[in-house]
Amino acid sequence: MDLQHRTAALHQQAHVSIFENSPDCVKILDLDGNLLSMNTNGQCVMEIDDFGAVCGELWPSLWPADTRAEVHRAMEVARSGSIGQFQAFCPTAKGTPKWWDVVVSPLLGSDGTLQGLVSISRDITEHRQAAERERHLASRLRFALETAHYGEWDFDEARTQFHFNRQFALCFALPDMQQQCTFEQLLQQVHADDRAMLATAIAAARHEARELDLELRVPTPQSATTSVRWLHLRGNRYLQADHNSRNSSLTGLVSDITGRMLSTEALRQAYRLEQESVSVLEREVSRLAQDQERMWRLSTSIMLAANFENRIISVNPAWGVVLGYDAAQAPGLDFLTLVHPDDRAATVAEVARLAKGLTTLGFENRYRHADGSYRNISWSAVPDSGQMHAVGRDITEEKQAAEALRRTEQALRQSQKLESIGKLTGGVAHDFNNVLQIITGNLQLLQLRLGDQPDIRKRLDAAEQAVDRGGKLAAQLLAFARRQPLKPMVTDLRKLIDSMDDMLRRAIGESVEVALSVEAGLWHTLVDPNQLENVLLNLAINARDAMQGQGRLTIELSNAELDTVFCQQHQELQPGQYVRLAVSDTGCGIAPDVVTHIFEPFFTTKPEGEGTGLGLSMAYGFVKQSGGHIQVYSEIGHGTTFKLYLPRSHANADSVQMAQQGPVSGGSETILVVEDDLHVQDTVVALLRDLGYTVLKANDAQSALSIVQSGMAIDLLFTDVVMPGELRSPELARQATAALPGLAVLFTSGYTQNAFIHAGRLEPGVELLSKPYRREDLANKLRQLLDRRQ
């Protein structure tokens, strides 16, 4: 074999040896970027167990999507005959995160033509991690310097400029936000007698590489206690990375030593005057020690040292202030015994992080106070020499304030929701109740005309029952939206429930036992008794259904004092005295996921067609509109209890006027009907004339006022509340009663639009007959008002 062939063979062997033995990942690619070969060490570095699985793959596709553009650019550079290079992140085949320094070179054939590409990837993960650690250490150093009140500075010799942090600016009385200044600007901040000394020291440090170490003065404002501030300035000259003496800088620290200088001067004066330098020094040292001790004692944050076995080594007195324990007994205590059970796992994990050398910032957990309550503590901690040093700040009140804000925002959203529902419900109720009034009025007129025809009367009765259900639905919607017109009275709930005894027993059946428990000295409450009867009846019927018609229904009445803590947890509830009405059953109970929804409108657990889902939402709206609160307690298989809290009244109970019983009676008086809906007007006029009254009618308030002012004799004004035109119904009533003293006024409406309602209650003296009403209701109300007028 001739020399040329032997040389070529040796080159070939050398290339193979370099390829196989390279510690880096060496890959051979074709010109399209397909992976053809990879050295053994490269497969180990990339954690590839089976090269055949990736052989032939397009090399850029093995990189993360956000890096592929860089890979393609490097390949394009190599295909052009140059060297492509980039650094990027890419996990190994087994998912190990790695950073790579990649070089892509052209692979030339023996004839000099481009045959393929060679990629060499070097693992630089440790190098990047080291750089990241250096940045982290530099950040911690800056934090330590700022905490220790050291000013950091750097003097750029090329531009003769100082660059510095905030503490440096404070020391030299520079603007707080300024971060750089010229050397001349800095000199102007120094005491005139020390400027030459500073200039000389800076020059020596620059040109003779001397260490900078001097004490100088800075003038203070006239309002300060001393005329100058003493500073200790230290620094060294450093060459930059290229070791070029022209690229150098001075770097150093500055600290305020005014206290030390004043103390030293005081010692000197004391020595000169009293020759008691030793005793003066002892007193000064004692004072400094006392200052440090005072800071330890007066800190409002807990300061503690502990080992990594969770044993406390020492704590400051704030331990007792925040948690109520004796700080002297804390050493040796396992602090995990005080941590809330739900927070212990997270606390153990955080201690493990500290044991690995990591720091803790803003870690929160709950510690048990000596009184049994828990305090929220925010911790910052660092490890040091087998211990951890931690500072804990009590953030309980901050958390409570945030929770109070959350509840306030929730209440605002609920109020906005109720306002929207109220507007929608009010508009629907007004028109819907007018329609129901037309239907029920004409049904009753038909009954009077048709006489005793059983088949027809049965159908008319069914229609009237449907009207009643429609009216109740509208009333329940208004109750949930807190828009129903309440007429609260000072009520003795025991007498009210006693009067309902027969009605309750008929509603729930004989198989349900009813028990009433009343606390002695029961207070009176201010509530609409008629609406409360509806609520209590609804709760009793629900209890009957939950007990499947058999069980025990218990009604309890008692006095209750609601404190601030309870009321803060329930929006719209004020602390004070309430009467508590509890209704309990022995039924099947309510599941926890259902309890949270039971007061929502149209939510029902009953089969389709057996409930509207408005009964409990009506009860909720009524209690809230009455200034009270309602709660539910339930357990599956053990029954349910509803507790209603109604505000106490100190007045004597009002007498509840019972509805008139017996046959319907009319009269011969003159009634002025004011109704803008002509169909409703026609029906009402027919009902009144059928009762024997003389009827005048008007389509709006202005027309009605003209009739009143004409001098005609009128005994009662019967007017709808919501009327078209500029003259409103309340003003019509005021002017009519002024023109006709003794005139009785009865309002009617399907929805009053707050015309006579304030804080959910009818104005005193206002008489309202809500639509839809029956002929009997209308006749009884008219006779009641006309008889009272006489």
Short mmCIF file of C-alpha atoms in Angstrom, two decimals, residues 93-289:
data_model
loop_
_atom_site.label_atom_id
_atom_site.label_comp_id
_atom_site.label_asym_id
_atom_site.label_seq_id
_atom_site.Cartn_x
_atom_site.Cartn_y
_atom_site.Cartn_z
CA ALA A 93 -35.62 11.06 24.64
CA LYS A 94 -36.55 10.19 28.24
CA GLY A 95 -37.74 13.70 29.04
CA THR A 96 -34.69 14.97 30.98
CA PRO A 97 -34.58 18.79 30.54
CA LYS A 98 -31.33 19.88 28.83
CA TRP A 99 -29.79 22.98 27.27
CA TRP A 100 -27.57 22.49 24.20
CA ASP A 101 -24.87 24.44 22.37
CA VAL A 102 -25.24 23.28 18.75
CA VAL A 103 -22.82 23.67 15.80
CA VAL A 104 -23.92 22.64 12.29
CA SER A 105 -21.10 22.23 9.69
CA PRO A 106 -21.09 21.25 6.04
CA LEU A 107 -19.88 17.68 5.25
CA LEU A 108 -17.75 17.77 2.09
CA GLY A 109 -16.83 14.82 -0.12
CA SER A 110 -13.36 14.03 -1.37
CA ASP A 111 -14.09 16.07 -4.45
CA GLY A 112 -15.07 19.09 -2.31
CA THR A 113 -18.77 18.86 -3.04
CA LEU A 114 -21.39 19.20 -0.27
CA GLN A 115 -22.49 15.69 0.72
CA GLY A 116 -24.38 16.32 3.95
CA LEU A 117 -24.32 18.08 7.33
CA VAL A 118 -22.60 17.39 10.63
CA SER A 119 -24.29 18.52 13.88
CA ILE A 120 -22.41 18.58 17.19
CA SER A 121 -24.57 19.20 20.32
CA ARG A 122 -22.83 19.92 23.62
CA ASP A 123 -24.70 19.65 26.93
CA ILE A 124 -24.45 23.10 28.63
CA THR A 125 -27.17 22.52 31.22
CA GLU A 126 -24.83 22.69 34.23
CA HIS A 127 -23.19 25.83 32.84
CA ARG A 128 -26.54 27.60 32.50
CA GLN A 129 -27.62 26.43 35.95
CA ALA A 130 -24.38 27.79 37.38
CA ALA A 131 -25.00 31.11 35.67
CA GLU A 132 -28.55 31.15 37.06
CA ARG A 133 -27.18 30.44 40.55
CA GLU A 134 -24.74 33.31 40.14
CA ARG A 135 -27.61 35.63 39.23
CA HIS A 136 -29.59 34.37 42.22
CA LEU A 137 -26.62 34.91 44.56
CA ALA A 138 -26.14 38.42 43.16
CA SER A 139 -29.81 39.14 43.79
CA ARG A 140 -29.54 37.86 47.39
CA LEU A 141 -26.42 39.97 47.89
CA ARG A 142 -28.24 43.09 46.73
CA PHE A 143 -31.10 42.23 49.09
CA ALA A 144 -28.67 41.77 51.99
CA LEU A 145 -26.97 45.08 51.25
CA GLU A 146 -30.27 46.95 51.12
CA THR A 147 -31.45 45.28 54.31
CA ALA A 148 -28.22 46.24 56.06
CA HIS A 149 -28.58 49.82 54.73
CA TYR A 150 -25.37 49.69 52.65
CA GLY A 151 -25.18 51.84 49.58
CA GLU A 152 -23.75 50.13 46.51
CA TRP A 153 -21.85 52.14 43.88
CA ASP A 154 -19.85 51.72 40.69
CA PHE A 155 -17.67 54.42 39.12
CA ASP A 156 -17.41 54.23 35.32
CA GLU A 157 -13.93 55.61 34.66
CA ALA A 158 -14.44 56.02 30.93
CA ARG A 159 -17.45 58.32 31.41
CA THR A 160 -16.56 59.52 34.92
CA GLN A 161 -20.04 58.63 36.14
CA PHE A 162 -21.24 57.06 39.36
CA HIS A 163 -24.00 54.40 39.21
CA PHE A 164 -25.65 53.54 42.51
CA ASN A 165 -28.66 52.16 44.39
CA ARG A 166 -31.29 53.93 46.48
CA GLN A 167 -29.35 53.71 49.79
CA PHE A 168 -26.32 55.42 48.20
CA ALA A 169 -28.63 58.24 47.03
CA LEU A 170 -30.01 58.59 50.57
CA CYS A 171 -26.50 58.74 52.09
CA PHE A 172 -25.37 61.55 49.76
CA ALA A 173 -28.72 63.41 49.91
CA LEU A 174 -29.34 62.83 46.19
CA PRO A 175 -32.91 62.60 44.84
CA ASP A 176 -34.47 59.31 45.99
CA MET A 177 -35.17 57.97 42.49
CA GLN A 178 -31.82 59.05 40.96
CA GLN A 179 -29.50 56.18 39.98
CA GLN A 180 -26.47 57.92 38.47
CA CYS A 181 -24.55 61.20 38.54
CA THR A 182 -21.21 62.65 37.42
CA PHE A 183 -18.20 62.85 39.71
CA GLU A 184 -18.53 66.65 39.85
CA GLN A 185 -22.19 66.36 40.91
CA LEU A 186 -21.20 63.97 43.69
CA LEU A 187 -18.45 66.30 44.90
CA GLN A 188 -21.02 69.09 45.33
CA GLN A 189 -22.89 66.91 47.83
CA VAL A 190 -19.77 66.44 50.01
CA HIS A 191 -18.70 68.82 52.76
CA ALA A 192 -16.45 71.51 51.30
CA ASP A 193 -13.55 70.56 53.60
CA ASP A 194 -13.65 66.92 52.43
CA ARG A 195 -13.93 67.38 48.65
CA ALA A 196 -10.18 67.49 47.99
CA MET A 197 -9.68 64.37 50.10
CA LEU A 198 -12.32 62.50 48.09
CA ALA A 199 -10.88 63.63 44.73
CA THR A 200 -7.36 62.56 45.78
CA ALA A 201 -8.56 59.17 47.02
CA ILE A 202 -10.49 58.50 43.81
CA ALA A 203 -7.48 59.45 41.69
CA ALA A 204 -5.16 57.20 43.71
CA ALA A 205 -7.58 54.29 43.41
CA ARG A 206 -7.82 54.82 39.65
CA HIS A 207 -4.17 55.36 38.74
CA GLU A 208 -2.30 53.55 41.51
CA ALA A 209 -4.78 50.72 42.13
CA ARG A 210 -4.99 51.67 45.81
CA GLU A 211 -7.88 50.46 47.93
CA LEU A 212 -10.38 53.21 48.60
CA ASP A 213 -11.17 53.54 52.33
CA LEU A 214 -12.07 56.92 53.82
CA GLU A 215 -14.54 58.70 56.06
CA LEU A 216 -16.14 61.94 54.87
CA ARG A 217 -18.97 64.29 55.72
CA VAL A 218 -22.16 65.35 53.94
CA PRO A 219 -23.99 68.51 55.06
CA THR A 220 -27.49 67.97 56.45
CA PRO A 221 -30.56 70.27 56.31
CA GLN A 222 -30.82 72.91 59.01
CA SER A 223 -33.75 71.05 60.56
CA ALA A 224 -31.58 68.00 61.28
CA THR A 225 -30.22 67.29 64.75
CA THR A 226 -26.63 67.31 63.48
CA SER A 227 -24.93 69.62 60.98
CA VAL A 228 -23.25 66.78 59.05
CA ARG A 229 -23.75 63.12 58.26
CA TRP A 230 -20.65 60.91 58.44
CA LEU A 231 -20.14 58.31 55.68
CA HIS A 232 -17.69 55.43 55.35
CA LEU A 233 -16.70 54.98 51.65
CA ARG A 234 -14.87 51.83 50.56
CA GLY A 235 -13.95 50.48 47.13
CA ASN A 236 -11.54 48.66 44.83
CA ARG A 237 -10.50 48.95 41.20
CA TYR A 238 -11.39 46.03 38.95
CA LEU A 239 -10.43 45.26 35.38
CA GLN A 240 -13.20 44.09 33.13
CA ALA A 241 -13.21 40.65 31.49
CA ASP A 242 -10.80 41.67 28.68
CA HIS A 243 -8.14 42.72 31.30
CA ASN A 244 -7.74 46.01 29.50
CA SER A 245 -6.67 48.70 31.96
CA ARG A 246 -8.67 51.22 29.99
CA ASN A 247 -11.80 49.20 30.67
CA SER A 248 -11.80 49.35 34.45
CA SER A 249 -14.13 50.56 37.17
CA LEU A 250 -14.23 51.34 40.84
CA THR A 251 -16.79 49.36 42.81
CA GLY A 252 -17.62 49.64 46.46
CA LEU A 253 -19.99 50.29 49.34
CA VAL A 254 -20.98 53.25 51.47
CA SER A 255 -22.55 53.20 54.93
CA ASP A 256 -23.85 55.85 57.29
CA ILE A 257 -21.58 55.92 60.39
CA THR A 258 -23.00 59.09 61.89
CA GLY A 259 -24.14 57.28 65.01
CA ARG A 260 -20.76 55.66 65.47
CA MET A 261 -18.88 58.91 64.88
CA LEU A 262 -21.12 60.78 67.28
CA SER A 263 -20.64 58.06 69.85
CA THR A 264 -16.88 58.14 69.35
CA GLU A 265 -16.79 61.90 69.67
CA ALA A 266 -18.90 61.68 72.82
CA LEU A 267 -16.42 59.17 74.24
CA ARG A 268 -13.51 61.40 73.44
CA GLN A 269 -15.11 64.39 75.08
CA ALA A 270 -16.02 62.34 78.13
CA TYR A 271 -12.41 61.07 78.38
CA ARG A 272 -11.00 64.55 78.10
CA LEU A 273 -13.43 66.02 80.59
CA GLU A 274 -13.75 63.24 83.13
CA GLN A 275 -10.97 60.81 82.18
CA GLU A 276 -13.51 58.03 82.46
CA SER A 277 -13.23 56.63 78.96
CA VAL A 278 -13.68 53.03 80.05
CA SER A 279 -16.95 53.64 81.87
CA VAL A 280 -18.26 55.83 79.03
CA LEU A 281 -17.46 53.09 76.52
CA GLU A 282 -19.25 50.51 78.66
CA ARG A 283 -22.31 52.71 78.86
CA GLU A 284 -22.32 53.21 75.09
CA VAL A 285 -21.97 49.51 74.42
CA SER A 286 -24.74 48.84 76.92
CA ARG A 287 -26.96 51.37 75.17
CA LEU A 288 -26.39 49.74 71.79
CA ALA A 289 -27.11 46.32 73.27
#
